[in-house]
Coordinates of C-alpha atoms in Angstrom, one line a residue:
M1 CA 66.4 22.0 89.5
K2 CA 65.3 24.6 87.0
K3 CA 67.2 22.7 84.3
I4 CA 65.6 19.4 85.3
L5 CA 62.1 21.0 85.3
A6 CA 62.7 22.5 81.8
I7 CA 63.8 19.2 80.4
A8 CA 60.8 17.4 81.9
M9 CA 58.4 19.9 80.5
A10 CA 60.0 19.6 77.0
M11 CA 59.7 15.9 77.1
T12 CA 56.0 16.1 78.1
M13 CA 55.2 18.5 75.3
G14 CA 57.0 16.2 72.8
L15 CA 55.0 13.2 73.9
S16 CA 51.8 15.3 73.5
L17 CA 52.8 16.2 70.0
V18 CA 53.5 12.6 69.1
A19 CA 50.2 11.5 70.5
C20 CA 48.3 14.2 68.5
G21 CA 50.2 13.2 65.3
G22 CA 49.3 9.6 65.9
N23 CA 45.6 10.3 66.2
D24 CA 45.6 12.3 63.0
A25 CA 47.4 9.5 61.2
A26 CA 45.0 6.9 62.6
D27 CA 42.0 9.1 61.4
S28 CA 43.5 9.3 58.0
T29 CA 44.1 5.6 57.9
A30 CA 40.6 4.9 59.0
E31 CA 39.1 7.2 56.4
A32 CA 41.0 5.7 53.5
P33 CA 39.6 2.2 53.8
A34 CA 36.1 3.8 54.1
A35 CA 36.7 5.6 50.8
D36 CA 38.0 2.5 49.1
G37 CA 35.0 0.6 50.4
A38 CA 32.6 3.2 49.0
E39 CA 34.3 2.9 45.5
T40 CA 34.0 -0.8 45.7
D41 CA 30.3 -0.6 46.6
A42 CA 29.7 1.7 43.7
D43 CA 31.6 -0.5 41.4
A44 CA 29.6 -3.4 42.6
A45 CA 26.4 -1.5 42.1
E46 CA 27.1 -0.6 38.5
P47 CA 26.5 -4.1 37.1
D48 CA 23.2 -4.3 38.9
D49 CA 22.2 -0.9 37.6
T50 CA 23.2 -1.9 34.0
E51 CA 21.2 -5.1 34.3
A52 CA 18.2 -3.2 35.6
A53 CA 18.5 -0.8 32.7
A54 CA 18.7 -3.7 30.3
D55 CA 15.8 -5.4 31.9
G56 CA 13.8 -2.1 31.6
A57 CA 14.7 -1.8 27.9
G58 CA 13.6 -5.3 27.4
A59 CA 10.3 -4.7 29.0
A60 CA 9.8 -1.5 26.9
S61 CA 10.5 -3.4 23.7
E62 CA 8.3 -6.3 24.6
G63 CA 5.3 -6.3 22.3
E64 CA 6.7 -3.6 20.0
A65 CA 6.5 -4.2 16.2
Q66 CA 9.5 -5.8 14.5
Y67 CA 8.8 -4.3 11.1
T68 CA 7.4 -1.1 9.8
V69 CA 5.5 -1.1 6.5
G70 CA 4.5 2.1 4.7
I71 CA 1.3 2.0 2.7
C72 CA 0.8 4.6 0.0
Q73 CA -2.8 4.3 -1.5
L74 CA -3.5 6.6 -4.4
V75 CA -7.2 7.3 -3.5
Q76 CA -10.0 6.0 -1.4
H77 CA -12.5 3.9 -3.2
E78 CA -13.9 0.4 -2.8
A79 CA -11.3 -1.6 -4.8
L80 CA -8.2 0.0 -3.4
D81 CA -9.6 -0.1 0.1
A82 CA -10.2 -3.8 -0.2
A83 CA -6.7 -4.4 -1.5
T84 CA -5.2 -2.5 1.5
K85 CA -7.3 -4.4 4.0
G86 CA -6.4 -7.8 2.4
F87 CA -2.7 -6.9 2.6
I88 CA -2.9 -5.9 6.3
D89 CA -4.9 -8.9 7.2
A90 CA -2.6 -11.3 5.5
L91 CA 0.6 -9.8 7.0
N92 CA -1.0 -10.0 10.5
E93 CA -2.0 -13.6 9.8
E94 CA 1.4 -14.6 8.5
L95 CA 3.7 -12.8 11.0
G96 CA 1.4 -12.3 14.0
E97 CA -0.8 -9.5 15.2
G98 CA 1.4 -6.5 16.4
T99 CA 4.5 -7.8 14.7
V100 CA 4.1 -5.2 11.9
A101 CA 3.5 -1.5 12.4
F102 CA 1.5 0.0 9.4
D103 CA 1.9 3.6 8.3
E104 CA -1.1 3.9 6.1
Q105 CA -1.5 7.1 4.0
N106 CA -3.8 8.2 1.2
A107 CA -2.6 10.5 -1.6
Q108 CA -6.1 11.8 -2.4
N109 CA -5.6 10.9 -6.1
D110 CA -2.6 13.2 -6.5
S111 CA 0.6 11.8 -7.9
N112 CA 2.7 14.6 -6.3
T113 CA 1.3 13.7 -2.9
C114 CA 2.3 10.1 -3.6
S115 CA 5.9 11.3 -4.0
T116 CA 5.7 13.2 -0.8
I117 CA 4.4 10.1 1.1
I118 CA 7.1 7.9 -0.4
N119 CA 9.9 10.3 0.5
G120 CA 8.6 10.3 4.0
F121 CA 8.7 6.5 4.1
V122 CA 12.3 6.5 2.8
S123 CA 13.5 9.1 5.3
G124 CA 11.8 7.2 8.0
G125 CA 13.5 3.9 7.1
V126 CA 10.5 1.7 6.7
D127 CA 11.2 -2.0 6.0
L128 CA 8.8 -2.3 3.0
I129 CA 6.5 -0.1 1.0
L130 CA 3.1 -1.1 -0.4
A131 CA 2.2 1.0 -3.4
N132 CA -1.5 0.7 -4.0
A133 CA -2.2 1.7 -7.7
T134 CA 0.0 2.7 -10.5
P135 CA 0.9 6.4 -9.6
A136 CA 1.9 5.2 -6.1
L137 CA 4.1 2.5 -7.7
Q138 CA 5.7 5.0 -10.0
A139 CA 6.4 7.3 -7.1
A140 CA 7.9 4.5 -5.1
Q141 CA 10.2 3.5 -8.0
A142 CA 11.5 7.0 -8.2
G143 CA 11.9 7.3 -4.5
T144 CA 14.1 4.3 -3.6
N145 CA 16.0 1.5 -5.2
E146 CA 16.8 -0.1 -1.9
I147 CA 13.6 -0.5 0.2
P148 CA 11.5 -3.4 -1.1
I149 CA 8.4 -2.2 -3.0
L150 CA 5.3 -4.3 -3.6
G151 CA 2.6 -2.9 -6.0
T152 CA -1.0 -3.9 -5.9
S153 CA -4.0 -2.8 -8.0
V154 CA -1.6 -2.3 -10.8
T155 CA -2.8 -3.5 -14.2
E156 CA 0.4 -3.9 -16.3
Y157 CA 3.8 -3.5 -14.7
G158 CA 5.7 -3.2 -18.0
V159 CA 3.5 -0.2 -19.0
A160 CA 3.5 1.3 -15.5
L161 CA 7.3 1.2 -15.1
D162 CA 8.2 1.7 -18.8
I163 CA 9.9 -1.7 -19.1
E164 CA 10.7 -2.8 -22.6
G165 CA 10.0 -6.5 -23.3
F166 CA 8.6 -7.1 -19.8
D167 CA 8.7 -10.8 -19.0
G168 CA 6.7 -10.9 -15.8
T169 CA 9.5 -10.1 -13.3
V170 CA 10.5 -6.5 -12.6
G171 CA 13.7 -7.3 -10.8
G172 CA 15.6 -5.0 -8.4
N173 CA 13.5 -4.0 -5.4
I174 CA 10.1 -4.2 -7.0
S175 CA 7.4 -6.9 -7.4
G176 CA 3.7 -7.2 -6.6
T177 CA 0.3 -8.2 -7.9
S178 CA -1.8 -7.3 -10.9
D179 CA -5.5 -6.6 -11.2
L180 CA -5.5 -7.3 -14.9
A181 CA -8.6 -9.2 -16.0
P182 CA -8.5 -10.7 -19.5
L183 CA -9.3 -7.8 -21.7
D184 CA -10.5 -9.9 -24.7
E185 CA -13.0 -11.5 -22.3
Q186 CA -14.3 -8.1 -21.2
A187 CA -14.9 -7.3 -24.8
A188 CA -16.6 -10.6 -25.3
M189 CA -18.8 -9.8 -22.3
L190 CA -19.9 -6.6 -23.9
N191 CA -20.7 -8.4 -27.1
E192 CA -22.6 -11.1 -25.2
L193 CA -24.9 -8.5 -23.6
F194 CA -25.2 -6.0 -26.4
P195 CA -24.7 -7.8 -29.7
D196 CA -26.8 -5.4 -31.7
A197 CA -25.0 -2.2 -30.6
K198 CA -22.8 -0.5 -33.1
N199 CA -20.9 2.3 -31.3
V200 CA -18.9 1.9 -28.1
G201 CA -17.4 4.8 -26.2
L202 CA -14.3 4.2 -24.1
I203 CA -14.0 6.6 -21.2
Y204 CA -10.7 6.8 -19.2
C205 CA -8.3 9.1 -17.4
T206 CA -5.4 10.1 -19.7
T207 CA -3.0 10.5 -16.7
E208 CA -3.2 6.8 -15.8
A209 CA -0.9 4.8 -18.0
N210 CA -2.6 1.5 -17.4
S211 CA -6.0 2.9 -18.3
Q212 CA -4.6 3.9 -21.7
Y213 CA -3.2 0.4 -22.1
Q214 CA -6.6 -1.3 -21.3
V215 CA -8.5 1.0 -23.6
D216 CA -6.1 0.3 -26.4
E217 CA -6.4 -3.5 -25.9
V218 CA -10.2 -3.5 -25.5
Q219 CA -10.6 -1.3 -28.6
K220 CA -8.7 -3.8 -30.7
A221 CA -10.8 -6.6 -29.4
L222 CA -14.1 -4.8 -29.9
E223 CA -13.2 -3.7 -33.4
G224 CA -12.4 -7.3 -34.2
L225 CA -16.0 -8.1 -33.1
G226 CA -17.4 -5.5 -35.5
Y227 CA -17.9 -2.5 -33.2
T228 CA -17.0 1.1 -34.0
C229 CA -15.1 2.4 -31.0
K230 CA -14.1 5.9 -29.9
P231 CA -11.9 6.8 -26.9
Y232 CA -12.9 9.6 -24.6
G233 CA -10.0 10.7 -22.5
F234 CA -10.2 13.2 -19.6
S235 CA -7.3 14.7 -17.6
D236 CA -8.9 14.9 -14.2
S237 CA -12.2 14.6 -12.4
N238 CA -13.1 18.2 -13.3
D239 CA -13.3 17.2 -17.0
L240 CA -15.2 13.9 -16.5
S241 CA -18.7 15.3 -16.5
A242 CA -18.3 17.0 -19.9
V243 CA -16.5 14.1 -21.5
A244 CA -18.9 11.6 -20.2
T245 CA -21.9 13.6 -21.4
T246 CA -20.4 13.7 -24.9
A247 CA -19.6 10.0 -24.9
V248 CA -23.1 9.0 -23.7
E249 CA -24.7 11.2 -26.4
E250 CA -22.6 9.6 -29.2
N251 CA -22.7 5.9 -28.3
E252 CA -25.0 3.0 -27.4
V253 CA -22.7 1.4 -24.8
I254 CA -19.9 2.8 -22.6
Y255 CA -16.8 0.8 -21.5
V256 CA -14.6 2.0 -18.6
P257 CA -11.4 0.2 -17.6
T258 CA -10.0 -0.2 -14.0
D259 CA -9.5 3.5 -13.7
N260 CA -9.0 5.1 -10.3
T261 CA -10.4 8.5 -11.2
V262 CA -13.5 6.9 -12.7
A263 CA -13.8 4.7 -9.6
S264 CA -13.8 7.7 -7.4
N265 CA -16.5 9.4 -9.5
A266 CA -18.7 6.5 -10.4
P267 CA -21.9 8.1 -9.1
L268 CA -21.2 11.1 -11.4
L269 CA -21.0 8.8 -14.4
D270 CA -24.1 6.9 -13.3
N271 CA -26.1 10.2 -13.1
I272 CA -25.2 10.8 -16.8
A273 CA -25.4 7.4 -18.3
R274 CA -28.4 5.8 -16.6
P275 CA -31.0 8.6 -17.3
A276 CA -29.9 8.4 -21.0
K277 CA -30.4 4.6 -20.9
V278 CA -26.8 3.9 -22.0
P279 CA -25.3 0.9 -20.2
V280 CA -21.7 0.9 -18.8
I281 CA -19.5 -2.2 -18.9
A282 CA -16.9 -1.7 -16.2
G283 CA -13.3 -3.1 -15.8
E284 CA -13.8 -4.0 -12.1
E285 CA -16.5 -4.6 -9.5
G286 CA -16.2 -1.3 -7.5
I287 CA -16.9 0.8 -10.6
C288 CA -19.7 -1.6 -11.7
S289 CA -21.4 -1.3 -8.3
G290 CA -21.5 2.5 -8.8
C291 CA -22.4 3.0 -12.4
G292 CA -22.1 -0.3 -14.4
V293 CA -24.3 -3.1 -15.6
A294 CA -21.7 -5.8 -15.6
T295 CA -18.0 -6.6 -15.1
L296 CA -15.5 -9.5 -15.3
S297 CA -14.6 -9.2 -11.7
I298 CA -11.7 -10.1 -9.5
S299 CA -11.5 -9.9 -5.7
Y300 CA -9.4 -6.9 -4.7
Y301 CA -9.3 -8.2 -1.1
D302 CA -7.9 -11.5 -2.3
L303 CA -5.4 -9.6 -4.4
G304 CA -4.3 -7.7 -1.3
V305 CA -4.0 -11.0 0.6
A306 CA -1.7 -12.4 -2.1
T307 CA 0.4 -9.2 -1.8
G308 CA 0.6 -9.5 2.0
K309 CA 1.8 -13.1 1.7
M310 CA 4.6 -11.9 -0.6
A311 CA 5.5 -9.2 1.9
A312 CA 5.8 -11.7 4.7
K313 CA 8.3 -13.8 2.7
I314 CA 10.3 -10.7 1.9
L315 CA 10.4 -9.4 5.5
T316 CA 11.5 -12.7 6.9
G317 CA 14.1 -13.3 4.2
E318 CA 12.4 -16.3 2.8
S319 CA 12.2 -14.8 -0.7
D320 CA 14.3 -12.4 -2.7
I321 CA 12.1 -9.7 -4.1
S322 CA 14.3 -9.3 -7.2
A323 CA 13.4 -12.8 -8.3
M324 CA 9.7 -12.7 -7.4
P325 CA 7.4 -12.6 -10.5
I326 CA 4.3 -10.5 -10.6
E327 CA 1.2 -12.5 -9.4
Y328 CA -2.2 -12.3 -10.9
A329 CA -5.8 -12.8 -9.6
P330 CA -6.5 -16.6 -9.6
Q331 CA -10.1 -16.4 -10.9
F332 CA -12.5 -14.1 -12.6
T333 CA -16.3 -13.9 -12.1
K334 CA -19.0 -12.4 -14.4
K335 CA -21.0 -10.1 -12.1
Y336 CA -23.9 -7.7 -12.7
N337 CA -25.5 -4.7 -11.0
A338 CA -29.0 -5.9 -10.3
E339 CA -30.4 -2.4 -9.7
I340 CA -29.1 -0.8 -12.8
C341 CA -29.9 -3.8 -15.0
E342 CA -33.5 -3.6 -13.8
D343 CA -33.7 0.1 -14.4
L344 CA -32.4 -0.4 -18.0
G345 CA -34.4 -3.5 -18.7
I346 CA -31.3 -5.7 -19.1
T347 CA -31.5 -9.5 -18.5
V348 CA -28.1 -11.2 -18.0
P349 CA -27.3 -14.9 -18.6
D350 CA -27.6 -17.4 -15.8
D351 CA -23.8 -17.6 -15.2
Y352 CA -23.6 -14.0 -14.0
V353 CA -23.5 -13.4 -10.2
A354 CA -25.3 -10.3 -8.7
I355 CA -22.9 -7.9 -7.0
G356 CA -23.3 -8.3 -3.2
E357 CA -24.4 -11.9 -3.3

């Protein structure tokens, strides 16, 4: 009996162990599908999350600019400001408002600051650079040979960039627009208004290569008309007052080219020349409105517009900048400063237009 009872108890315990082991295996088997299911759900969720992230990125980029254009303007004055505005307006018109982000910076008439600004544009990877005035263009040329560069308010590109035998196309990564008005016609204007004058003083900044070029050309034309001419160069605005005073004392008429330093200090020149009753013929309208009696004028706004249209073609790949010739102002207008002419008792011919009309 005892043996029978012992065998029975052993069998009962064995069945209990088998039952316990079966429950653990069942639990393990139940958990495994659940884990696999969780991984499957996570895998299934990943494409949704990726799509959501992509949709979010798309929403963030919607309305963002497609292009970045760096603008380096040498100094703030009426002519350069107008060129920059025309450029921006034209690009917005051609490519759509908001398509272009403009990084507009002013060098405060310092060529070293131009270089700093350009280097910033290059390191920032802008799509195109507008160099407004000759020192800005020279800095841009030195700063990159890859990013497209458009100059504006630059008188003579061959002189500015030291190109021998310049044929109208710079090549490489540079093109732009010129503010050069016919210099022989400027000399003829001076002769038309002051035929009896004998001595003409030519005031310009010696650090601006294109100013030197204009003075040289106008001097030749004026001497061909019988005038005695003397150049009066100054190195910076600190020297302008003394140089202008000497020039006014020694001459009956003053000529100033499209010179950025003179443009920024036109009231100073006016305060010297007008009290002395010495008229100033200016190379462009902004200077004339500040100190001159007359000018053969172009529209710097229109010049900027022409440059902006060139930029649009470059950015969209429609045109290759290396093959784009320099563009010039389409028309020139004889303009006069009514206030200064009245003060000096000067009457201009009927084909002159008053500045501001």
